[in-house]
Amino acid sequence: MTIGQDVRAWFAGQGWKAFAFQREVWTAMRQGKSGLLHATTGAGKTYAAWLGALQAFSGKTTTARAAPPLTVLWLTPMRALAADTERALNAPLADLDCGWTVGVRSGDTVSSVRAKQDRRLPTALITTPESLSLMLAHKDAQSRLSHVRAVIVDEWHELLGNKRGVQVQLALARLRQWQPELVVWGLSATLGNLPEAMAALLPADRAGDGVQVQGKVPKSITIDTLIPPTPQRFPWAGHMGMSMLPAVVDEIAQHSNTLIFVNTRSQAERWYQALLEACPEWAGVLALHHGSLAKSARDWVEQGLKAGKLKAVVCTSSLDLGVDFLPVERVLQIGSPKGVARLLQRAGRSGHAPGRPSRVTMVPTHSLELVEAAAARAAARAGHIESRRSPDKPLDVLVQHAVTVALGGGFHADALYAEVRQAHAYRSLTESEWAWVLDFIRQGGRSLGAYPDYRRAVPDDEGIWRVPDAAVARRHRMSIGTIVGDANMTVRYWSGRGGGARLGTVEESFIARLKKGDCFLFAGRLLELVRTHEMTAYVRRATGARAAVPRWNGGRMPLSSELAEAVVDALDDAAAGQYNSSELRCVAPLLALQAEWSALPGRGRVVVETLHSREGTHLFLYPFGGRHAHLGLGSLLAWRVASVSPATFSIAVNDYGLTLLTPDDFDWAPVLTPSLFSEARLHEDILASLNAGELAQRRFREIARVSGLVFQGYPGASKSARQIQASSGLFYEVFRNYDPENMLLSQAEREVLDQELELERLRGALRTLRESTLVFRALKRPSPFAFPLLVERMREKLSTEKLADRVARMVRDLERAADRV
């Protein structure tokens, strides 16, 4: 039999019948075509790509012959997925006479395995974008990688929209120079912009040549909600939803295996402790999983899930992707998923196999999340899934890549320019921008030429750009993985003589707020801080003390555009008296009160509320643009109003809207005109309205790290976040004063607008305000929609305990007023 017949025989031997989309991928790969496979979680994407590669690129062999050279690169966004992928790829090899071997290379790979791979790479290598870039930095990169015939990019939706995805695009452009017929396939379950996602994997001059395969496999996905017994009429966010604890305990008790997803690591720690306190008999079968825990702890949880030994796991996005946990029966989502794709991805953790039903149950942490739950289900049924877009020309990544290629054999400037322009993110890179990149790696631009450390690559007598200094080369290789992550401190037990077992990592900014003897929750344990030394926090077990919960950056993700639009549609239905779901019927008292005291927002209708209090005049505005866009919108409106009539405003935002407070008696009705919402001079006005310099300087820290301006330190001597910020701040000021045309400065400004303020969503919010009917309501007291915005404003001034007490008093007063009506 041919290898293709062997592969199909193995597939049938597992009791499987190939789906049409799998056969389509196999055929396309045999024909040397690249493309994107989009199929539901657990539908069989891995074997569509892997068996396609085996049929396309392997042939009969004998055991006496050495394994073929590296032929397939399998890129994964998370190291945690590598072991599971390795098992899946190895499964058919024992029954196929092809001689292929499979290996893993990532930051977790031990030195002995790395040394073995340096002598001979396996036929298929599972690796991460960072590890692939490190391989490209070896002087013999071409000889090691020139035999690669196919690259599979797993979970492409996780990489496409960030700089790691750009790193992948540049690596693919490099590999194509050595293998022009390279076959590239992306795998994804949750993407809304498939043509663009596929184009980002292909050469810019052949972006339309790919094959888009849609894996339509009959799969039942149930999305439902745990309805609270007493929904609030005045909700507020930030208390983690502990009122739903009894209902969650009941759900877990009824099933053998449950994943409990939360949106932040601090929320995971708190829910794990609460469940253990409620059911101490679950000790040993209840586990915690998030990205800051030690790898050994995460591995233990993953193996326990696979073996069906754990009753429940509280987890974050660390278990969103790819890992196959067949025993999982139930998935609970604590709080709003904030996005349709994220909800579907998590639903797929149950029934993770073709034909098995999946189910996810949303657990609202406050009443308005009932509306989001109904909206998320409607959007999922309609197929309204979020798009991910590649960053446009991030020059810090290009600077890093140019030095990488200089290390990996060197380059001719014109040839690398043509190569880089084949990467989707740099298809519009200009000659002047490329000249700036070359000048920057040659001497650090205009202002750093006197410092040899920034002479990172120079042309030799033959015009080949190379790295001239071994120390510079060593620092660069250690910096390739810095595209992600803020400075973290290792958490270890204190043994009395030094460090004990490693528990994981936590942000330095959190530890910096603690003093010796303070207690905090981490890794499911109550810990007491003993001391800090060289980026390590030493701790011991504590009992009985009030604990702080670590706050990790990035916890407050915004509501996606797709889900926000679905929420507006649900409110539109409610305004028309259509309560078509159990969630909307449950939250009907809140919505009825909102309509009675004010009005309900809806399609083409934006509610504008004003309220006079002892603090001044409050404006509440509900464009449903997400919290990031609302921050920019609030600052913009305040600045534009104050530039005409001097006034002082304070701002608070959430996903639904924003509030502006001025201490003066202010009439908003004549001010809120279409001209106030104009997009003219938007770029200039938004930068003027914010502390743009501070935001850009913070953004510049990452850019300085990625571009190699700031070195994070050698192992065991890492620099702190404060040191890195100080160093990057010096560069920022030097460039502003002596090199104002430095393109990294403009990149920092652009990233603030595009990523921190979501400029496109801000434009959309302005269009909504211009084109919608503004429904003005003067409030006598805060409406149900205004109340959470008031709480957001108070949150900046009060501790959690004082805030909870203040909110409870406000709710009592408002409930009495509502009952009297």
PDB file of C-alpha atoms in Angstrom, residues 567-722:
ATOM      1  CA  VAL A 567     -26.895  43.261  23.912  1.00  0.00           C
ATOM      2  CA  VAL A 568     -28.394  46.322  22.201  1.00  0.00           C
ATOM      3  CA  ASP A 569     -30.662  44.012  20.170  1.00  0.00           C
ATOM      4  CA  ALA A 570     -31.800  42.259  23.369  1.00  0.00           C
ATOM      5  CA  LEU A 571     -32.597  45.616  25.010  1.00  0.00           C
ATOM      6  CA  ASP A 572     -34.464  46.643  21.860  1.00  0.00           C
ATOM      7  CA  ASP A 573     -36.611  43.515  22.209  1.00  0.00           C
ATOM      8  CA  ALA A 574     -37.245  44.285  25.871  1.00  0.00           C
ATOM      9  CA  ALA A 575     -38.264  47.857  25.030  1.00  0.00           C
ATOM     10  CA  ALA A 576     -40.844  46.366  22.629  1.00  0.00           C
ATOM     11  CA  GLY A 577     -42.119  44.068  25.385  1.00  0.00           C
ATOM     12  CA  GLN A 578     -40.497  40.953  23.929  1.00  0.00           C
ATOM     13  CA  TYR A 579     -38.858  38.899  26.698  1.00  0.00           C
ATOM     14  CA  ASN A 580     -37.935  35.862  24.619  1.00  0.00           C
ATOM     15  CA  SER A 581     -35.540  34.122  26.997  1.00  0.00           C
ATOM     16  CA  SER A 582     -35.414  32.986  30.603  1.00  0.00           C
ATOM     17  CA  GLU A 583     -32.600  35.472  31.229  1.00  0.00           C
ATOM     18  CA  LEU A 584     -34.579  38.482  30.001  1.00  0.00           C
ATOM     19  CA  ARG A 585     -37.670  37.358  31.913  1.00  0.00           C
ATOM     20  CA  CYS A 586     -35.555  37.124  35.067  1.00  0.00           C
ATOM     21  CA  VAL A 587     -34.092  40.594  34.606  1.00  0.00           C
ATOM     22  CA  ALA A 588     -37.450  42.096  33.583  1.00  0.00           C
ATOM     23  CA  PRO A 589     -37.932  43.959  36.926  1.00  0.00           C
ATOM     24  CA  LEU A 590     -34.623  45.781  36.388  1.00  0.00           C
ATOM     25  CA  LEU A 591     -35.447  46.638  32.785  1.00  0.00           C
ATOM     26  CA  ALA A 592     -38.950  47.769  33.714  1.00  0.00           C
ATOM     27  CA  LEU A 593     -37.538  50.057  36.389  1.00  0.00           C
ATOM     28  CA  GLN A 594     -34.974  51.433  33.915  1.00  0.00           C
ATOM     29  CA  ALA A 595     -37.808  52.183  31.486  1.00  0.00           C
ATOM     30  CA  GLU A 596     -39.905  53.805  34.232  1.00  0.00           C
ATOM     31  CA  TRP A 597     -37.186  55.989  35.749  1.00  0.00           C
ATOM     32  CA  SER A 598     -35.423  56.694  32.454  1.00  0.00           C
ATOM     33  CA  ALA A 599     -35.543  54.756  29.143  1.00  0.00           C
ATOM     34  CA  LEU A 600     -34.123  51.617  27.591  1.00  0.00           C
ATOM     35  CA  PRO A 601     -31.347  51.958  24.994  1.00  0.00           C
ATOM     36  CA  GLY A 602     -31.889  50.191  21.697  1.00  0.00           C
ATOM     37  CA  ARG A 603     -31.056  50.073  18.010  1.00  0.00           C
ATOM     38  CA  GLY A 604     -30.763  53.680  16.751  1.00  0.00           C
ATOM     39  CA  ARG A 605     -31.599  55.006  20.230  1.00  0.00           C
ATOM     40  CA  VAL A 606     -28.990  56.280  22.731  1.00  0.00           C
ATOM     41  CA  VAL A 607     -30.153  57.171  26.234  1.00  0.00           C
ATOM     42  CA  VAL A 608     -28.691  60.326  27.784  1.00  0.00           C
ATOM     43  CA  GLU A 609     -29.317  60.759  31.510  1.00  0.00           C
ATOM     44  CA  THR A 610     -28.527  63.722  33.738  1.00  0.00           C
ATOM     45  CA  LEU A 611     -28.591  63.786  37.516  1.00  0.00           C
ATOM     46  CA  HIS A 612     -27.983  66.630  39.956  1.00  0.00           C
ATOM     47  CA  SER A 613     -26.461  65.713  43.316  1.00  0.00           C
ATOM     48  CA  ARG A 614     -24.377  67.339  46.060  1.00  0.00           C
ATOM     49  CA  GLU A 615     -21.318  66.483  43.959  1.00  0.00           C
ATOM     50  CA  GLY A 616     -22.526  68.410  40.916  1.00  0.00           C
ATOM     51  CA  THR A 617     -24.013  67.475  37.543  1.00  0.00           C
ATOM     52  CA  HIS A 618     -23.732  63.899  36.297  1.00  0.00           C
ATOM     53  CA  LEU A 619     -24.036  62.926  32.646  1.00  0.00           C
ATOM     54  CA  PHE A 620     -24.672  59.255  31.807  1.00  0.00           C
ATOM     55  CA  LEU A 621     -24.272  58.190  28.179  1.00  0.00           C
ATOM     56  CA  TYR A 622     -24.748  54.642  26.778  1.00  0.00           C
ATOM     57  CA  PRO A 623     -23.115  54.040  23.346  1.00  0.00           C
ATOM     58  CA  PHE A 624     -22.250  50.359  24.115  1.00  0.00           C
ATOM     59  CA  GLY A 625     -18.734  50.673  22.700  1.00  0.00           C
ATOM     60  CA  GLY A 626     -16.779  48.754  25.356  1.00  0.00           C
ATOM     61  CA  ARG A 627     -14.815  50.164  28.276  1.00  0.00           C
ATOM     62  CA  HIS A 628     -11.623  50.955  26.331  1.00  0.00           C
ATOM     63  CA  ALA A 629     -13.418  53.022  23.698  1.00  0.00           C
ATOM     64  CA  HIS A 630     -15.555  54.678  26.370  1.00  0.00           C
ATOM     65  CA  LEU A 631     -12.445  55.851  28.217  1.00  0.00           C
ATOM     66  CA  GLY A 632     -11.242  57.616  25.081  1.00  0.00           C
ATOM     67  CA  LEU A 633     -14.745  58.883  24.291  1.00  0.00           C
ATOM     68  CA  GLY A 634     -15.261  60.322  27.775  1.00  0.00           C
ATOM     69  CA  SER A 635     -11.900  62.087  27.700  1.00  0.00           C
ATOM     70  CA  LEU A 636     -12.585  63.406  24.197  1.00  0.00           C
ATOM     71  CA  LEU A 637     -16.038  64.796  25.047  1.00  0.00           C
ATOM     72  CA  ALA A 638     -14.799  66.395  28.272  1.00  0.00           C
ATOM     73  CA  TRP A 639     -11.881  68.028  26.459  1.00  0.00           C
ATOM     74  CA  ARG A 640     -14.025  69.328  23.590  1.00  0.00           C
ATOM     75  CA  VAL A 641     -16.636  70.766  25.936  1.00  0.00           C
ATOM     76  CA  ALA A 642     -14.030  72.353  28.222  1.00  0.00           C
ATOM     77  CA  SER A 643     -12.193  73.893  25.265  1.00  0.00           C
ATOM     78  CA  VAL A 644     -15.345  75.913  24.461  1.00  0.00           C
ATOM     79  CA  SER A 645     -16.539  76.609  28.001  1.00  0.00           C
ATOM     80  CA  PRO A 646     -13.959  76.008  30.770  1.00  0.00           C
ATOM     81  CA  ALA A 647     -15.082  73.203  33.080  1.00  0.00           C
ATOM     82  CA  THR A 648     -13.621  70.356  35.113  1.00  0.00           C
ATOM     83  CA  PHE A 649     -14.822  66.776  34.629  1.00  0.00           C
ATOM     84  CA  SER A 650     -14.207  63.413  36.274  1.00  0.00           C
ATOM     85  CA  ILE A 651     -14.794  60.277  34.201  1.00  0.00           C
ATOM     86  CA  ALA A 652     -15.873  56.696  34.905  1.00  0.00           C
ATOM     87  CA  VAL A 653     -16.669  54.005  32.332  1.00  0.00           C
ATOM     88  CA  ASN A 654     -17.962  50.481  31.900  1.00  0.00           C
ATOM     89  CA  ASP A 655     -18.797  48.382  28.836  1.00  0.00           C
ATOM     90  CA  TYR A 656     -22.214  49.949  28.379  1.00  0.00           C
ATOM     91  CA  GLY A 657     -21.453  53.613  28.823  1.00  0.00           C
ATOM     92  CA  LEU A 658     -19.683  56.435  30.602  1.00  0.00           C
ATOM     93  CA  THR A 659     -20.366  59.131  33.130  1.00  0.00           C
ATOM     94  CA  LEU A 660     -18.979  62.657  33.300  1.00  0.00           C
ATOM     95  CA  LEU A 661     -19.256  64.625  36.529  1.00  0.00           C
ATOM     96  CA  THR A 662     -18.695  68.348  36.843  1.00  0.00           C
ATOM     97  CA  PRO A 663     -19.027  70.189  40.177  1.00  0.00           C
ATOM     98  CA  ASP A 664     -20.959  72.966  38.436  1.00  0.00           C
ATOM     99  CA  ASP A 665     -24.597  73.239  37.433  1.00  0.00           C
ATOM    100  CA  PHE A 666     -24.301  72.253  33.783  1.00  0.00           C
ATOM    101  CA  ASP A 667     -26.922  72.014  31.015  1.00  0.00           C
ATOM    102  CA  TRP A 668     -25.895  69.180  28.692  1.00  0.00           C
ATOM    103  CA  ALA A 669     -28.801  69.256  26.210  1.00  0.00           C
ATOM    104  CA  PRO A 670     -27.545  72.141  24.016  1.00  0.00           C
ATOM    105  CA  VAL A 671     -23.980  70.785  24.112  1.00  0.00           C
ATOM    106  CA  LEU A 672     -24.613  67.238  22.847  1.00  0.00           C
ATOM    107  CA  THR A 673     -24.890  68.086  19.148  1.00  0.00           C
ATOM    108  CA  PRO A 674     -23.570  66.155  16.119  1.00  0.00           C
ATOM    109  CA  SER A 675     -20.581  68.519  15.907  1.00  0.00           C
ATOM    110  CA  LEU A 676     -19.434  67.369  19.369  1.00  0.00           C
ATOM    111  CA  PHE A 677     -19.333  63.805  18.021  1.00  0.00           C
ATOM    112  CA  SER A 678     -17.450  64.699  14.858  1.00  0.00           C
ATOM    113  CA  GLU A 679     -14.532  62.552  13.686  1.00  0.00           C
ATOM    114  CA  ALA A 680     -12.738  65.607  12.326  1.00  0.00           C
ATOM    115  CA  ARG A 681      -9.358  66.077  14.028  1.00  0.00           C
ATOM    116  CA  LEU A 682     -10.117  62.974  16.097  1.00  0.00           C
ATOM    117  CA  HIS A 683      -6.467  61.857  16.270  1.00  0.00           C
ATOM    118  CA  GLU A 684      -5.262  65.261  17.475  1.00  0.00           C
ATOM    119  CA  ASP A 685      -8.153  65.803  19.886  1.00  0.00           C
ATOM    120  CA  ILE A 686      -7.931  62.397  21.565  1.00  0.00           C
ATOM    121  CA  LEU A 687      -4.207  62.797  22.165  1.00  0.00           C
ATOM    122  CA  ALA A 688      -4.765  66.278  23.544  1.00  0.00           C
ATOM    123  CA  SER A 689      -7.595  65.081  25.814  1.00  0.00           C
ATOM    124  CA  LEU A 690      -5.544  62.403  27.549  1.00  0.00           C
ATOM    125  CA  ASN A 691      -2.212  62.283  29.292  1.00  0.00           C
ATOM    126  CA  ALA A 692      -0.985  60.869  26.017  1.00  0.00           C
ATOM    127  CA  GLY A 693       2.676  61.242  26.936  1.00  0.00           C
ATOM    128  CA  GLU A 694       2.250  59.061  30.021  1.00  0.00           C
ATOM    129  CA  LEU A 695       0.251  56.438  28.143  1.00  0.00           C
ATOM    130  CA  ALA A 696       2.748  56.359  25.277  1.00  0.00           C
ATOM    131  CA  GLN A 697       5.694  56.144  27.659  1.00  0.00           C
ATOM    132  CA  ARG A 698       4.163  53.119  29.369  1.00  0.00           C
ATOM    133  CA  ARG A 699       3.518  51.573  25.963  1.00  0.00           C
ATOM    134  CA  PHE A 700       7.104  52.375  24.966  1.00  0.00           C
ATOM    135  CA  ARG A 701       8.422  50.060  27.690  1.00  0.00           C
ATOM    136  CA  GLU A 702       7.274  46.994  25.771  1.00  0.00           C
ATOM    137  CA  ILE A 703       8.482  48.445  22.475  1.00  0.00           C
ATOM    138  CA  ALA A 704      11.923  49.155  23.954  1.00  0.00           C
ATOM    139  CA  ARG A 705      12.123  45.604  25.266  1.00  0.00           C
ATOM    140  CA  VAL A 706      11.080  43.962  21.993  1.00  0.00           C
ATOM    141  CA  SER A 707      13.343  46.141  19.869  1.00  0.00           C
ATOM    142  CA  GLY A 708      16.338  45.343  22.068  1.00  0.00           C
ATOM    143  CA  LEU A 709      16.877  48.811  23.531  1.00  0.00           C
ATOM    144  CA  VAL A 710      16.360  47.479  27.048  1.00  0.00           C
ATOM    145  CA  PHE A 711      17.879  44.208  28.201  1.00  0.00           C
ATOM    146  CA  GLN A 712      15.951  42.356  30.921  1.00  0.00           C
ATOM    147  CA  GLY A 713      19.061  40.823  32.448  1.00  0.00           C
ATOM    148  CA  TYR A 714      20.718  37.443  32.573  1.00  0.00           C
ATOM    149  CA  PRO A 715      19.190  34.406  34.361  1.00  0.00           C
ATOM    150  CA  GLY A 716      19.277  34.944  38.110  1.00  0.00           C
ATOM    151  CA  ALA A 717      19.877  38.663  37.671  1.00  0.00           C
ATOM    152  CA  SER A 718      16.698  39.868  35.998  1.00  0.00           C
ATOM    153  CA  LYS A 719      15.880  43.534  36.092  1.00  0.00           C
ATOM    154  CA  SER A 720      12.732  44.628  37.885  1.00  0.00           C
ATOM    155  CA  ALA A 721       9.811  46.245  36.121  1.00  0.00           C
ATOM    156  CA  ARG A 722      10.789  49.509  37.797  1.00  0.00           C
TER     157      ARG A 722
END
